[in-house]
Coordinates of C-alpha atoms in Angstrom, one line a residue:
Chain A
X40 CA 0.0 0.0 0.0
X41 CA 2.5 2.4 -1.3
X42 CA 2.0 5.7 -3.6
X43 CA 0.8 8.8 -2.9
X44 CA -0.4 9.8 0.6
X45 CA -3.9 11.9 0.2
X46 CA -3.5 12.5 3.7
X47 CA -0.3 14.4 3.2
X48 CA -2.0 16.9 0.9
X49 CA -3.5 20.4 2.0
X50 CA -7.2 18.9 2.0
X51 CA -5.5 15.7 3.7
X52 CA -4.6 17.4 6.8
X53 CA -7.6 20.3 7.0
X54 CA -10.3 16.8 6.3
X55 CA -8.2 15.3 9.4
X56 CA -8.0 18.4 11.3
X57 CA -11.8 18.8 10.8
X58 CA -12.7 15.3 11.6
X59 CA -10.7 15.7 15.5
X60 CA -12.7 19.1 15.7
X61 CA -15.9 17.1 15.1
X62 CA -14.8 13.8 17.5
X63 CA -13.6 16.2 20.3
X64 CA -16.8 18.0 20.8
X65 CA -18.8 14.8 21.1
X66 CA -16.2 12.7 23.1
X67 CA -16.9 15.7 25.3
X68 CA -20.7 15.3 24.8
X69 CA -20.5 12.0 25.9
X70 CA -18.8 12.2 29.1
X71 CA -15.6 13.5 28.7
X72 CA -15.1 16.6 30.5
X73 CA -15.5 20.6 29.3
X74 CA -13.3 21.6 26.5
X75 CA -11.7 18.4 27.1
X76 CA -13.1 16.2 24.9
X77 CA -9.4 15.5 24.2
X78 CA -6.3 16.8 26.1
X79 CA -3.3 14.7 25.7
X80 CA -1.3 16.4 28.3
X81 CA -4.1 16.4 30.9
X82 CA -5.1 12.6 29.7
X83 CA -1.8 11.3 30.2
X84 CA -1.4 13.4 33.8
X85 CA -4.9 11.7 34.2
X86 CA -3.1 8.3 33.5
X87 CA -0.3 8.5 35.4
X88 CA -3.0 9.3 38.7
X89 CA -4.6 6.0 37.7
X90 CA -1.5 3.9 38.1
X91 CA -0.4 6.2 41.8
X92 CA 2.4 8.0 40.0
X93 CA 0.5 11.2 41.9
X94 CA -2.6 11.4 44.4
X95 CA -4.3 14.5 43.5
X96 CA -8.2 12.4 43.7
X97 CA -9.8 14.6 40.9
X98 CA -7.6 13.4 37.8
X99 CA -7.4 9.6 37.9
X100 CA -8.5 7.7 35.2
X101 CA -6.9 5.8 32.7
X102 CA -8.0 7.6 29.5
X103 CA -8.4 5.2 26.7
X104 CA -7.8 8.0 23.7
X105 CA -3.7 8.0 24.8
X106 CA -3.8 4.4 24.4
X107 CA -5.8 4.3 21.1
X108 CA -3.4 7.6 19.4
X109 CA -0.4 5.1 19.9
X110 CA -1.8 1.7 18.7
X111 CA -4.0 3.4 15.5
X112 CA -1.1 4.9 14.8
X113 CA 1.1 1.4 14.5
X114 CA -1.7 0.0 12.7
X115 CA -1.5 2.7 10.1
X116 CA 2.6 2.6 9.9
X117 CA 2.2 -1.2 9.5
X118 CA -0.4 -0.8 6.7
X119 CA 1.8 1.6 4.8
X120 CA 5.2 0.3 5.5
X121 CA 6.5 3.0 7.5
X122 CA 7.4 1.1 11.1
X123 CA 10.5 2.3 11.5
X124 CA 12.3 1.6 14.4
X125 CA 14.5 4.4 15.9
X126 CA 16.3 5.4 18.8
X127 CA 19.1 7.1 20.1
X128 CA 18.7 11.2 19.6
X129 CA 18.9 12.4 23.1
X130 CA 16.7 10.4 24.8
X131 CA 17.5 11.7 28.5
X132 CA 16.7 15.1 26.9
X133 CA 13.7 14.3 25.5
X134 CA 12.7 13.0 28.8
X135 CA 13.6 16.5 30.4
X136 CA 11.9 18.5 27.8
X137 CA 8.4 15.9 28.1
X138 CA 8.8 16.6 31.8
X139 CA 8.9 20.0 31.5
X140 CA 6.4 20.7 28.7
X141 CA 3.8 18.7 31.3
X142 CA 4.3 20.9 33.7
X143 CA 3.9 24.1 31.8
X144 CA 0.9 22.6 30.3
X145 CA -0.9 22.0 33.7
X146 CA 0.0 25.5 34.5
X147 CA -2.3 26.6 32.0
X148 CA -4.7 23.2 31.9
X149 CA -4.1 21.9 28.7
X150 CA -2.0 21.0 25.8
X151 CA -2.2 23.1 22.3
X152 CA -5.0 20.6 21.4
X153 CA -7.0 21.4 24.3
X154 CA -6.0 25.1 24.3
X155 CA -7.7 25.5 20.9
X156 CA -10.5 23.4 22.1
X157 CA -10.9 25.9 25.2
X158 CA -11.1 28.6 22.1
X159 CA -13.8 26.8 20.5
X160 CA -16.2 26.6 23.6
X161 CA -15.4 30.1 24.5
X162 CA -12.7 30.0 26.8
X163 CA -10.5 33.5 26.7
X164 CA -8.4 32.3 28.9
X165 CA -7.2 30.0 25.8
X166 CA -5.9 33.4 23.8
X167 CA -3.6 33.8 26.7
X168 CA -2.1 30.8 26.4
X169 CA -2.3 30.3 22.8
X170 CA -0.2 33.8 22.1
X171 CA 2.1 32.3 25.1
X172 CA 2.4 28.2 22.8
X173 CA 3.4 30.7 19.5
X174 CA 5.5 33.0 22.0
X175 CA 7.7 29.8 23.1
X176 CA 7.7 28.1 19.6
X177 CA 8.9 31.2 18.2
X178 CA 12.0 31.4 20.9
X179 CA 12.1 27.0 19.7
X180 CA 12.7 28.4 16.2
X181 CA 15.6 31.0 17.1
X182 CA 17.4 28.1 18.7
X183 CA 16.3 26.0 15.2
X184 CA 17.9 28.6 13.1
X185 CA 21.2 28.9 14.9
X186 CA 21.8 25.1 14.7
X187 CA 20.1 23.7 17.6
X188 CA 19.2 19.9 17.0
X189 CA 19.0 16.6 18.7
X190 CA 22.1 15.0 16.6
X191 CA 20.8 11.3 15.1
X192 CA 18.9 8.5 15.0
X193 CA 20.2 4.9 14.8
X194 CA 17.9 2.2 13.1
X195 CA 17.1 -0.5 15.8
X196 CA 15.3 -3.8 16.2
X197 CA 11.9 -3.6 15.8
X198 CA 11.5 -4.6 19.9
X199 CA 12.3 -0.6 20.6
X200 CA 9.9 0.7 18.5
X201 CA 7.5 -1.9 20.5
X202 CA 8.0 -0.8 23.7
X203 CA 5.5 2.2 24.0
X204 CA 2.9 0.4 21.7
X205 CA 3.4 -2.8 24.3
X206 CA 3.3 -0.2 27.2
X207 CA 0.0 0.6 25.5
X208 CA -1.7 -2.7 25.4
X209 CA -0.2 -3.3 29.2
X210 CA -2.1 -0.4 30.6
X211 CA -5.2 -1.8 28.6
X212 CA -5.3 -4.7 29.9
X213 CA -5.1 -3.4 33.7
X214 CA -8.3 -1.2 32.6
X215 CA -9.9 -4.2 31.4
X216 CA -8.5 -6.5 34.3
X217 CA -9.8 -3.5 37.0
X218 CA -12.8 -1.9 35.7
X219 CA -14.4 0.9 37.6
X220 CA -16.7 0.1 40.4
X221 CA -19.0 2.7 41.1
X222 CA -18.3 5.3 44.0
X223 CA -14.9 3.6 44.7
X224 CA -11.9 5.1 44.4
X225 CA -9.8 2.1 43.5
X226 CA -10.2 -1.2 42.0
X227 CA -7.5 -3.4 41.9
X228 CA -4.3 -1.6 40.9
X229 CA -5.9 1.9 39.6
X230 CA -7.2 4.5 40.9
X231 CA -10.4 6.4 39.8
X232 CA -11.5 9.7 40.5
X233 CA -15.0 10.1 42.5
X234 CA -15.7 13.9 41.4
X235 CA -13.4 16.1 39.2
X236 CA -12.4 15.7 35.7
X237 CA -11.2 12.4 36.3
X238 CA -14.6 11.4 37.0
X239 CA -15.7 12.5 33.4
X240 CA -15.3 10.3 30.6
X241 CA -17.0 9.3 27.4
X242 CA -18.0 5.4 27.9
X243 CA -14.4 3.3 27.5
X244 CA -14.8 1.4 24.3
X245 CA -16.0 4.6 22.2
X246 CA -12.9 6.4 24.0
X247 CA -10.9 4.0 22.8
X248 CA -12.2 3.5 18.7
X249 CA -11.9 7.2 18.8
X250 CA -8.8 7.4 19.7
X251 CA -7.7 4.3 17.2
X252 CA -9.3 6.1 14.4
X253 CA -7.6 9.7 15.3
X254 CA -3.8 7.7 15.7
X255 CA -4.4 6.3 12.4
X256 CA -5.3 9.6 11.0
X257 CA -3.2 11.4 12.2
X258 CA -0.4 9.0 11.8
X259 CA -0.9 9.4 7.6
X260 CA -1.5 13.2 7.9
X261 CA 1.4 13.7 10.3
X262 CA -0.8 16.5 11.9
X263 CA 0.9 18.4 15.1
X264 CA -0.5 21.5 16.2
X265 CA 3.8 22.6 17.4
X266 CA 4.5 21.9 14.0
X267 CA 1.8 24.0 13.1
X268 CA 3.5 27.1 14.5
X269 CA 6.5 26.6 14.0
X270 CA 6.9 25.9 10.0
X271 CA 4.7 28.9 9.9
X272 CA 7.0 30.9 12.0
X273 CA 10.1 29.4 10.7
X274 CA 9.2 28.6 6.8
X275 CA 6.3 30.3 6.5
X276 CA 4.7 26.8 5.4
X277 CA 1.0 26.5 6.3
X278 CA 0.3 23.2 5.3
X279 CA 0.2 21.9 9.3
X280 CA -1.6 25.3 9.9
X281 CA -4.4 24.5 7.8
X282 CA -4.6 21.4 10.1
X283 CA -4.7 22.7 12.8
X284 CA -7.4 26.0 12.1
X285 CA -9.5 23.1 10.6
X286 CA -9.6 21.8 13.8
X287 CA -10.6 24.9 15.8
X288 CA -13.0 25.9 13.5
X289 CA -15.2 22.9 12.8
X290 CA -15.0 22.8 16.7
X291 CA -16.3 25.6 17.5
X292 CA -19.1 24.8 14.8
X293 CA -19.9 21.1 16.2
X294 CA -19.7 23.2 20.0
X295 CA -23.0 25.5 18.6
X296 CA -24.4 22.8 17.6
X297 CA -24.0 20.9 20.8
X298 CA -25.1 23.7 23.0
X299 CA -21.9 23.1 24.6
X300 CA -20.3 27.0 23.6
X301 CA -20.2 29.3 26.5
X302 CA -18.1 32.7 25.7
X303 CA -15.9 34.1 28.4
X304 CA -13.1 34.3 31.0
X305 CA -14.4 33.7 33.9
X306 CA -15.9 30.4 35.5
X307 CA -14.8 27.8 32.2
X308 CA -14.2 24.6 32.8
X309 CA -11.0 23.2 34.1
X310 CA -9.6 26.7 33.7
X311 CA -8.1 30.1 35.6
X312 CA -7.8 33.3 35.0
X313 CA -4.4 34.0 35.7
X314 CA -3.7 35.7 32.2
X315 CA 0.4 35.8 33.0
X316 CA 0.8 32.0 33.6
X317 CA -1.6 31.3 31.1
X318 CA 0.9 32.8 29.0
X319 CA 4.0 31.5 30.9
X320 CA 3.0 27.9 31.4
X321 CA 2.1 27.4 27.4
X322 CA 5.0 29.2 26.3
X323 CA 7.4 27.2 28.4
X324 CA 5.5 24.2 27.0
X325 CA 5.8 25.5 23.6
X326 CA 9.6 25.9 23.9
X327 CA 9.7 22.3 25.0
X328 CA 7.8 20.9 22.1
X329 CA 9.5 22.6 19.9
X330 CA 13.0 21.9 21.4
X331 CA 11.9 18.2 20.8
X332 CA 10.3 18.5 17.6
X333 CA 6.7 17.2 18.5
X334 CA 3.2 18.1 20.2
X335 CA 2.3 15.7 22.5
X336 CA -0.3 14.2 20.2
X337 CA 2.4 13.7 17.7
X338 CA 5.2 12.4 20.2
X339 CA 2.3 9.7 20.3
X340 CA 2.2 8.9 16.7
X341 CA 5.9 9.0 16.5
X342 CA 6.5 6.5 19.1
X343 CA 3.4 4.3 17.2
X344 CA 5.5 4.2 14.0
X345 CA 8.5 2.7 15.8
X346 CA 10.9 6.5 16.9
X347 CA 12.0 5.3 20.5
X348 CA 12.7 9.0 21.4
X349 CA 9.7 10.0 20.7
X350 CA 8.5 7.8 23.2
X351 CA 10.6 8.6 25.8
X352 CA 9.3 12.5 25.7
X353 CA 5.5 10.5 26.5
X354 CA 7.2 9.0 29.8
X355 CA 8.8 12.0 30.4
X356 CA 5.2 13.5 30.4
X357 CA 3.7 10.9 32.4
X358 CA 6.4 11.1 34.8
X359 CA 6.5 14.9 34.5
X360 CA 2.3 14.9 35.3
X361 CA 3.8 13.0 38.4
X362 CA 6.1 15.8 39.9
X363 CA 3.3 18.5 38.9
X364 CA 0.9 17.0 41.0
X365 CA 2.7 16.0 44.0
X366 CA 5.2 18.9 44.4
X367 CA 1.7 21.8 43.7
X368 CA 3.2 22.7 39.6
X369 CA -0.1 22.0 38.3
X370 CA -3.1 25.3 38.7
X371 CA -6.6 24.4 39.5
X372 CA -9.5 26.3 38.6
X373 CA -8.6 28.2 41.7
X374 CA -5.3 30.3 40.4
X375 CA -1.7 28.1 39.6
X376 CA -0.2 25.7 42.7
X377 CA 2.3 27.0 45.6
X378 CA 5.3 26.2 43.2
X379 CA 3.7 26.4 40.0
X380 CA 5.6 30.1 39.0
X381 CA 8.8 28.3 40.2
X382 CA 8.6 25.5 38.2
X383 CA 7.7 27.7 35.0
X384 CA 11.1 29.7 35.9
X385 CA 13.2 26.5 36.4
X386 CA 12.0 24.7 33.4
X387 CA 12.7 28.0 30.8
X388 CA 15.6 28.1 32.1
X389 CA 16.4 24.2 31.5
X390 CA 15.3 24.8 28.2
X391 CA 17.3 27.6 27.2
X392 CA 20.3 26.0 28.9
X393 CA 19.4 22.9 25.9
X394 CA 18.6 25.3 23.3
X395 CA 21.9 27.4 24.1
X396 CA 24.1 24.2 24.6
X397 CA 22.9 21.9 22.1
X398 CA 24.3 23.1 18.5
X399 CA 26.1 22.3 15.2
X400 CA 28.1 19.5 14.7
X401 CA 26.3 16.2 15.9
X402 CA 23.9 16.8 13.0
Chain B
X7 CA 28.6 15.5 -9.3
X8 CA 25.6 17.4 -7.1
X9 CA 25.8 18.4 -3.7
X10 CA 24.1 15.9 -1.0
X11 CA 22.6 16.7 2.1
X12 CA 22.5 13.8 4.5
X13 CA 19.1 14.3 6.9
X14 CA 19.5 10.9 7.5
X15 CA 18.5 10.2 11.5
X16 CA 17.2 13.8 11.8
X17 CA 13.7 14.7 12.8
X18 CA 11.4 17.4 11.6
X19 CA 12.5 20.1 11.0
X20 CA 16.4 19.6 10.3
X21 CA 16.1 17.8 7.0
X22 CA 13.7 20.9 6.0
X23 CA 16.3 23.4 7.4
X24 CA 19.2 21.5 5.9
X25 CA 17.8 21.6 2.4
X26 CA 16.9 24.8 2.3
X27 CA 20.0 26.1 3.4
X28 CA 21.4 24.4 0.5
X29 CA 19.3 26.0 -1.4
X30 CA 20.1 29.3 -0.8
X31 CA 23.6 28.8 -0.5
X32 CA 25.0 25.4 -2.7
X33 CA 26.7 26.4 -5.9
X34 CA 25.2 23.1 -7.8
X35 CA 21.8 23.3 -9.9
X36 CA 21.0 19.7 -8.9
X37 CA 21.1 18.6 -5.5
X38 CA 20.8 15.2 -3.5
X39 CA 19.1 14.9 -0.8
X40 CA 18.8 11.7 1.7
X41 CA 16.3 11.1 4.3
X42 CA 15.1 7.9 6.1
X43 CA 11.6 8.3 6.5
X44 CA 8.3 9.3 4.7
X45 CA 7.2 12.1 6.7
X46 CA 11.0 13.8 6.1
X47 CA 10.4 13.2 2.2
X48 CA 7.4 14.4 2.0
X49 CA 8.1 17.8 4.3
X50 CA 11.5 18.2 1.8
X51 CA 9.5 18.1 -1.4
X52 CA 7.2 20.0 0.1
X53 CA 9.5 22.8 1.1
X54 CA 11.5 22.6 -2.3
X55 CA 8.9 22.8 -4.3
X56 CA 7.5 26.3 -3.0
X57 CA 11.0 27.6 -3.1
X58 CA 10.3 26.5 -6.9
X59 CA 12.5 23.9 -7.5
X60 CA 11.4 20.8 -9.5
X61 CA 11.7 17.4 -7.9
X62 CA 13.3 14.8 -10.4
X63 CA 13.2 11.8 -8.5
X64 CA 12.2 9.9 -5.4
X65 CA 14.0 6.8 -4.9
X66 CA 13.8 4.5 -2.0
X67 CA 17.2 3.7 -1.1
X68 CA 18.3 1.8 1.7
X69 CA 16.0 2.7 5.2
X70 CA 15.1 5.6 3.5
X71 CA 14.8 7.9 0.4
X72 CA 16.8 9.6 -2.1
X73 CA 15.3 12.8 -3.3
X74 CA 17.0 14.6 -6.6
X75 CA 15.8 18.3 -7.6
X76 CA 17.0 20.9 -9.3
X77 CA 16.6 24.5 -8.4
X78 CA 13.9 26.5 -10.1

């Protein structure tokens, strides 16, 4: 199943951009929580509460969507021959940089997805942080234009592309070994939230087809909402753009139809209205997607077709979601944690230390 | 004999920055350029192209791809 790749084309990524803006509003619809019909940052934070990684009760639940972008998109780089296993670009760094991009995105609430989401039902708050994601991908594409890069990949046995994917299937298998139980917080191994976002979810089988059909998608389109940004910034290429204003604006459309728009800044869902770290937490996230060349939706689909670093930067997240939760990184709809602006500071500064150190001659 | 740039191993958006650069800079009309997967071919020829150069092959070659263009 080789040839040309409709997806790849201009109406190939806005139809797959567009579809995700249609999916999103219903996943949130039919349980998921406001303007979160998909988050992958605040999924996988919601994933690593499941498995104890943190404790904070309102975001445990092991969101099926995360597991669904990674295998769809194996089955699609398996259909089309383009499994390739990688590894070996700076994995510890692409751990850092997920860690870090996790915790600026639960300063704000919410990855680039879920911040144009927030847009589409209304949310102001989400022009903050979207003018902060372009604001840090634009300081990604200085260090991008003076040389900055992650040196090379080594082609590897297919086990390492694997591991993610099997990761995947693992984490399935506890969900379907300990299913929820009504009003109780744990069953088995996992945690569940009783109240709070965690608590929200679309039923776990549609969660899950979704999410197989947008990592197959996605996986042919290469659509990431970074990437988005930053060839616009840095090229002045659109073709990810289109993807990603496809997205926002059929979202917003399927949101009126829903009933589920709601203009304004104040009292959104799973959102404050701290307009300064809504700025700072997405713009230190956008610095660290951009330093490692991926949204998290897209570090997904990498590590689904077989790039090993890639999936690294989604542990980093998960473990990152970890350390935002127990050490008070992540807001809440009340204002950011007791060592939210800290962390923000610390982890520019980590990335410009990456961006500044990390140039010329490994490429 | 045309210039090559080796993108090999690099991720979006070095092999994009790489060929561009050679581009504006190379001497040659014709240029090589080798990449080892589809979503780096497909951003190159993209990114070529509107600079208005004119692909003239697409070879698989080893892991990867070998693109040949010629600037426009």
């Amino acid at each position: 199943m080789q040839g040309e790749n409709i997806f790849a084309t201009r109406w190939g990524i806005i139809g797959v951009g567009a579809l995700i803006g249609i999916l999103a509003p219903l996943l949130q619809k039919l349980g998921n929580p406001g303007n979160m019909g998909i988050c992958v940052a605040c999924f996988e934070r919601d994933i690593a509460g499941a498995v104890g990684l943190h404790r904070a009760a309102v975001v445990q639940y092991l969101r099926p969507e995360i597991i669904g972008f990674v295998l769809g998109s194996m089955a699609a780089a398996y259909l089309f021959k383009e499994f390739r296993p990688r590894v070996g670009s700076a994995p510890i760094v692409r751990f850092i940089l997920g860690a870090f991009a996790m915790i600026g995105a639960l300063v704000f609430l919410g990855c680039p997805w879920r911040a144009v989401l927030r847009l589409a039902g209304g949310d102001g708050n989400a022009i903050l942080g979207l003018l902060g994601l372009t604001f840090g991908i634009w300081i990604g594409t200085l260090f991008l234009k003076k040389g900055y890069n992650l040196g090379r990949t080594q082609v590897t046995h297919a086990t390492v592309g694997w591991m993610l994917p099997l990761f995947m299937v693992g984490m399935f298998a506890l969900l379907l070994m300990f299913p929820q139980v009504p009003e109780q917080a744990k069953s088995g191994v996992l945690f569940y939230s009783l109240k709070g976002p965690g608590a929200m979810h679309a039923p776990l089988l549609l969660s899950l087809v979704v999410g197989l059909g947008i990592g197959f998608l996605a996986q042919r389109s290469r659509f990431c909402t970074m990437g988005a940004i930053r060839d616009t910034v840095l090229f002045g290429q659109t073709h990810l753009l289109s993807g990603f204003i496809a997205l926002t604006v059929v979202a917003f459309l399927t949101n009126l139809l829903l009933g589920q728009f709601k203009a304004g800044f104040a009292g959104q869902p799973v959102a404050h209205t701290m307009h300064i770290w809504n700025f700072a937490g997405m713009a230190l996230a956008g610095l660290a997607f951009a330093l490692a060349g991926g949204c998290p939706g897209r570090q997904l689909f990498l590590a689904g077709e077989g790039d090993g670093d890639a999936a690294v930067f989604v542990m980093g997240m998960i473990v990152g979601a970890g350390f935002a939760h127990n050490f008070g990184l992540a807001s809440s709809p009340k204002g950011v944690g007791p060592h939210g602006i800290a962390a923000v500071v610390v982890g520019l500064l980590v990335c410009l230390f990456i961006g500044f150190t990390m140039r010329g001659k490994s490429a | 004999m045309a210039a090559t740039v080796d993108a090999r191993g690099l991720s979006c958006p070095q092999p994009v920055i790489m060929t561009l650069d050679e581009i504006k800079k190379g001497s040659d009309n014709e240029m090589i350029v080798l990449v080892d997967t589809d979503t780096s071919k497909e951003n190159v020829v993209r990114a070529a192209e509107s600079q208005g150069c004119r692909i003239t092959d697409v070879a698989s070659e080893g892991e990867g791809y070998r693109i040949a263009l010629t600037k426009g």
